[in-house]
Short mmCIF file of C-alpha atoms in Angstrom, two decimals:
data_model
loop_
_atom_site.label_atom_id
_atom_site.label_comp_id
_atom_site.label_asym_id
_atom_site.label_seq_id
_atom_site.Cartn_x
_atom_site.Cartn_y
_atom_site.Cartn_z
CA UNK H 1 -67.60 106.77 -5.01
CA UNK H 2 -69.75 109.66 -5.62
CA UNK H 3 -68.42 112.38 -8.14
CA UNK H 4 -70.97 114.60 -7.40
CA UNK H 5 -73.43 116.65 -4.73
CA UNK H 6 -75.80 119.08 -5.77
CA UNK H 7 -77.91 121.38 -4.05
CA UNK H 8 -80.60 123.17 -4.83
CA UNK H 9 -79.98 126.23 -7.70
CA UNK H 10 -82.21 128.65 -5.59
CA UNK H 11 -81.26 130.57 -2.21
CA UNK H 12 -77.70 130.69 -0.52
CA UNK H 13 -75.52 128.05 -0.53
CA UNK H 14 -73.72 127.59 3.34
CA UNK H 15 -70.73 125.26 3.31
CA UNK H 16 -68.91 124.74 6.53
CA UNK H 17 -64.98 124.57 6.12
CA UNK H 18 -62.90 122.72 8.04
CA UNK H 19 -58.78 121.03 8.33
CA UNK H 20 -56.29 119.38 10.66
CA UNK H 21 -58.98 116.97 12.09
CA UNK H 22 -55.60 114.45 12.74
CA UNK H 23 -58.05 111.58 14.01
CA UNK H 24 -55.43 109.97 16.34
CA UNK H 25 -54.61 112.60 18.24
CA UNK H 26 -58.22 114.48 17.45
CA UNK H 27 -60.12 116.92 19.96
CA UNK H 28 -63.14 114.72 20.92
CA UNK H 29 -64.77 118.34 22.07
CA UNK H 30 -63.86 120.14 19.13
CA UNK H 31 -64.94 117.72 16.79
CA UNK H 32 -68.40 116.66 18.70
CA UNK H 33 -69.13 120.62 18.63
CA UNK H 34 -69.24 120.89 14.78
CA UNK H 35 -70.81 118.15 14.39
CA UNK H 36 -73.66 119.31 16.55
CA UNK H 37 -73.55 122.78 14.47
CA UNK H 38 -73.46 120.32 11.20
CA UNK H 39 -76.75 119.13 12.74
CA UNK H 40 -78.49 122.57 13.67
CA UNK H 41 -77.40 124.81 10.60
CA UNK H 42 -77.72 121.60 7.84
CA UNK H 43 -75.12 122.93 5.47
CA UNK H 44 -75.25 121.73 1.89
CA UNK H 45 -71.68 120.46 2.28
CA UNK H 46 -68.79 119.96 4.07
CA UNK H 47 -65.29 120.94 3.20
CA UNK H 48 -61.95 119.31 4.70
CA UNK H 49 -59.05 120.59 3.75
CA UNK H 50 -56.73 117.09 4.79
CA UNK H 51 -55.08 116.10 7.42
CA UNK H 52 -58.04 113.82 8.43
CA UNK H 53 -55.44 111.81 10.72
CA UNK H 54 -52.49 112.18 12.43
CA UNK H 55 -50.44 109.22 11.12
CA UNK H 56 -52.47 107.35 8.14
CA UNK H 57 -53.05 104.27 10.66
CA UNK H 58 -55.86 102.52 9.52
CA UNK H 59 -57.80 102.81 13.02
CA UNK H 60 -57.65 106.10 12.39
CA UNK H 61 -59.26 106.26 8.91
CA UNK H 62 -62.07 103.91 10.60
CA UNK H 63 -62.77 106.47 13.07
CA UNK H 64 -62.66 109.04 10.42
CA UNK H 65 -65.06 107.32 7.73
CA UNK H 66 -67.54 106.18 11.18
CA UNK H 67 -67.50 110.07 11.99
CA UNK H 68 -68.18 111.44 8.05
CA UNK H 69 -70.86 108.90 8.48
CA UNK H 70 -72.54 110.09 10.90
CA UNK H 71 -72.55 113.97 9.65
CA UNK H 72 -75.42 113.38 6.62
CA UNK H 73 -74.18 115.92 4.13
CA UNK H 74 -72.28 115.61 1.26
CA UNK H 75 -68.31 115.78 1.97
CA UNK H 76 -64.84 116.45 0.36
CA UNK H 77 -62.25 115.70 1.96
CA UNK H 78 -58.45 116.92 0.42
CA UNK H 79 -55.58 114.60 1.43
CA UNK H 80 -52.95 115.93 3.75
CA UNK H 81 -49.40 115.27 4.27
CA UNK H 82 -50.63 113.41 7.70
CA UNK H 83 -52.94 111.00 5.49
CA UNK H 84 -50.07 109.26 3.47
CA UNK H 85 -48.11 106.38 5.23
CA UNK H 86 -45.62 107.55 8.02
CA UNK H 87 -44.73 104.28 9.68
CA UNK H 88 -44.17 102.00 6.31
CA UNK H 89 -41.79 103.98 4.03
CA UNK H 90 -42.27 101.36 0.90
CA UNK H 91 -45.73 101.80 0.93
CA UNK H 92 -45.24 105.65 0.74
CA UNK H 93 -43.38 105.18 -2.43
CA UNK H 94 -45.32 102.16 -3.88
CA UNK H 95 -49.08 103.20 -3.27
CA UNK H 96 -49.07 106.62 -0.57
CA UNK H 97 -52.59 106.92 -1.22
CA UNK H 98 -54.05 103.51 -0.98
CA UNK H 99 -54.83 103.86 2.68
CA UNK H 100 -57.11 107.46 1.62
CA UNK H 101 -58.97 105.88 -1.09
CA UNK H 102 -60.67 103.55 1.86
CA UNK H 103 -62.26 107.22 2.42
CA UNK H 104 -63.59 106.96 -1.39
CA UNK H 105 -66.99 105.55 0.17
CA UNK H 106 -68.11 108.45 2.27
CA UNK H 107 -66.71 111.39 0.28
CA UNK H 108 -67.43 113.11 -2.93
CA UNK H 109 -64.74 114.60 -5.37
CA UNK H 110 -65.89 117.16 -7.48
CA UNK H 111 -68.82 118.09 -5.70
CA UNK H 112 -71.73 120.35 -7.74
CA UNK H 113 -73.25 122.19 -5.04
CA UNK H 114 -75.93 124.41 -7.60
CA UNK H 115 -74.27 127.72 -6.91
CA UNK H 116 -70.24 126.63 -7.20
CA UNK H 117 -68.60 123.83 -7.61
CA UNK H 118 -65.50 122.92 -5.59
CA UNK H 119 -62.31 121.26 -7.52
CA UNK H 120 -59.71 118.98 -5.55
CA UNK H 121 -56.16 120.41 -6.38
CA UNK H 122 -53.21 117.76 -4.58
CA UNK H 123 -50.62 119.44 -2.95
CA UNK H 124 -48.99 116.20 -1.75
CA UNK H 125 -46.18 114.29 -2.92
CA UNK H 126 -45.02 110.76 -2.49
CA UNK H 127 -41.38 111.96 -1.64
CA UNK H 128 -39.56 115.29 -2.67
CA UNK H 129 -35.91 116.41 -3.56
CA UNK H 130 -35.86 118.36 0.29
CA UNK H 131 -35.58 116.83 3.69
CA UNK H 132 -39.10 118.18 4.64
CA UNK H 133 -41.39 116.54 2.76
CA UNK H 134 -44.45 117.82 4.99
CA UNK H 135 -44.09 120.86 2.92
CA UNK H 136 -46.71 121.75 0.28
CA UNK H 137 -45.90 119.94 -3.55
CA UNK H 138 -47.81 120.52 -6.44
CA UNK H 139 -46.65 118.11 -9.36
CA UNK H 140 -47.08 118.95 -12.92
CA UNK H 141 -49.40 115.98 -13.33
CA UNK H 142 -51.31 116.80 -10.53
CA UNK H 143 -51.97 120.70 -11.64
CA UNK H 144 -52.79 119.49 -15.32
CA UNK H 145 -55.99 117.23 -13.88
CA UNK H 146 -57.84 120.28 -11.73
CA UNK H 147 -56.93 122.56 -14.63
CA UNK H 148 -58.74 120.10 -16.61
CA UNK H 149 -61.66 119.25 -14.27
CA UNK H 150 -61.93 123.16 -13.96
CA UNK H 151 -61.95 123.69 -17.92
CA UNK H 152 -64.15 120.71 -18.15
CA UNK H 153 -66.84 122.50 -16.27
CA UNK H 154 -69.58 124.58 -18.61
CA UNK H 155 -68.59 128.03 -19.12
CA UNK H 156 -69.19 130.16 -16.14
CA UNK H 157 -69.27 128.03 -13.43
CA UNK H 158 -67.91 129.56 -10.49
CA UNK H 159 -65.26 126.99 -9.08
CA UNK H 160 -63.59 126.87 -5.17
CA UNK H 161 -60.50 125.25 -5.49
CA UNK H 162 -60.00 122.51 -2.18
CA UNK H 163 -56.33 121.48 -1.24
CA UNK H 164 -54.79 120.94 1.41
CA UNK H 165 -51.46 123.82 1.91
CA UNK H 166 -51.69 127.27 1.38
CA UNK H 167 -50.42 127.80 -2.50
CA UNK H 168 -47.99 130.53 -1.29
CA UNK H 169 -47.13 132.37 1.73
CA UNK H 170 -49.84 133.80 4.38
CA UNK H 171 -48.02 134.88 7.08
CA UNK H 172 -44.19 136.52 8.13
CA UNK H 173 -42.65 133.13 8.98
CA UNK H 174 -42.34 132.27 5.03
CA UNK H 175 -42.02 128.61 5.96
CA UNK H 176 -44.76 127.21 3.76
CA UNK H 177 -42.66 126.93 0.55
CA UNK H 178 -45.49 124.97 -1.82
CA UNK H 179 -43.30 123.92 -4.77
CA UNK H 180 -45.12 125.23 -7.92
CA UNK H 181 -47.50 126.93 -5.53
CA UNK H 182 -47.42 130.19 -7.14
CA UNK H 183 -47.73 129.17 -10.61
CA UNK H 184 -51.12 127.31 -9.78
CA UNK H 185 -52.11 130.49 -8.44
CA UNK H 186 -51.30 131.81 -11.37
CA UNK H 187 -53.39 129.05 -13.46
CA UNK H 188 -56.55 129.19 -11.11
CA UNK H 189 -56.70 133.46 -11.62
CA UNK H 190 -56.84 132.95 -15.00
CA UNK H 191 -59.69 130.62 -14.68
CA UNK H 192 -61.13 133.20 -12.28
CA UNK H 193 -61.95 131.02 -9.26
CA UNK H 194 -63.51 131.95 -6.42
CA UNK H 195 -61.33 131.09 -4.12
CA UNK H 196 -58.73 128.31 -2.44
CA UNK H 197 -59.48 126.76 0.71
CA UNK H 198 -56.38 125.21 2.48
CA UNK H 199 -55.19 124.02 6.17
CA UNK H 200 -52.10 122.63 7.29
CA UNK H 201 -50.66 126.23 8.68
CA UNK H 202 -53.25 125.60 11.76
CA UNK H 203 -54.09 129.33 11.44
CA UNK H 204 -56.54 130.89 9.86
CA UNK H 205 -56.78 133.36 7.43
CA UNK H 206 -58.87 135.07 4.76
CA UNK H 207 -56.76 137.08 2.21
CA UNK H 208 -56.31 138.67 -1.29
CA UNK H 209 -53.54 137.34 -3.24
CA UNK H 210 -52.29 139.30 -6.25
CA UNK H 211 -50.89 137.50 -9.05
CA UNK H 212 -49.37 138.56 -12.57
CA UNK H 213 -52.69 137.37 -14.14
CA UNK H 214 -55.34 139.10 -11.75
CA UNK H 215 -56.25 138.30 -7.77
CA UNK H 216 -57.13 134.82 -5.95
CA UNK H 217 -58.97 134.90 -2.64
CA UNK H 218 -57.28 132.36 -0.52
CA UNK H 219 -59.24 130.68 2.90
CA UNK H 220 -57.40 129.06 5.60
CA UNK H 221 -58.91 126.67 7.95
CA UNK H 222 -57.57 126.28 11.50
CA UNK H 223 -56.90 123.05 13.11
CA UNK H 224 -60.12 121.51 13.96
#
């Protein structure tokens, strides 16, 4: 597994931003189309914000890894409530991620692209104490290792933050509910990211949040 993709330190750096692929139930137009623009613009990397499949089977992780593959840039992909097991509740509890890791091969983690460097931040949980368990879930464990990946970094790094729900609210409906989403928010201002890039709402949306220790800019990716 690569921890790391760097581009060069000179000129802009273009990353393409992406979620929802759900490989399974996928758009075989959509998802030829940005691979073609992959092809004609060449970002330095590629950003998906989970839900790379629709229900974790392992056909559709093949056809996931075969198309990541065949993009040839450096890629990150966040896990998604879709990508832990739906169909075998003891494996959910046991080992919910053992069927992502197969991803490990084709992706990068932190990924060091020159200019920024984007963090993975987990907003998925194995189970939760609510009936919905699709619902955004930051654990304490979880928000301690990008707060330490972030710190990690030498000073002054600029740092996007990749996971896969929205940290808190972004539209009227108020149905996104990320348990402890606002108090990483919180965290990541007073680290000063750049930014969080997120999916699962389907919508996008570019926004300003304010937070008790300064703003966080917070990007939305569509379904794909």
């Amino acid at each position: 597994m690569g921890e790391s993709a760097k581009a060069p330190a000179t000129g802009p750096i273009k990353l393409f931003h992406f979620s929802d692929v759900h490989f399974g139930l996928e758009d075989r137009v959509a998802i030829d189309w940005v691979k073609n623009r992959i092809r004609a613009e060449r970002p330095d990397a590629v950003a998906i914000t989970g839900d790379l499949t629709m229900r974790a089977r392992h056909k559709e992780f093949d056809a996931a890894r075969e198309w990541i593959r065949s993009l040839g840039v450096p890629v990150t992909v966040e896990i998604g409530n879709h990508d832990m097991p739906y169909f075998n509740p003891l494996e959910r509890i046991i080992d919910p991620y053992k069927r992502f890791r197969t991803m490990d091969a084709v992706l990068e983690k932190v990924m060091d692209l020159g200019g920024v460097t984007i963090v993975p931040l987990k907003t998925t949980a194995r189970a939760q104490w609510r009936t919905n368990w699709s619902k955004g879930c930051i654990t304490r464990p979880a928000l301690a290792k990008t707060l330490a990946m972030i710190d990690a970094l030498p000073k002054g790094t600029r740092v996007l933050i990749s996971a896969h729900h929205p940290l808190v609210e972004v539209n009227a409906k108020g149905d996104v509910l990320t348990t402890r989403g606002a108090e990483a928010l919180e965290e990541l201002a007073k680290r000063k990211v750049l930014g969080v890039m997120s999916g699962h709402v389907h919508d996008p949306f570019d926004l300003i949040e304010q937070t008790v220790c300064g703003p966080v800019r917070m990007i939305g990716a569509g379904t794909l």
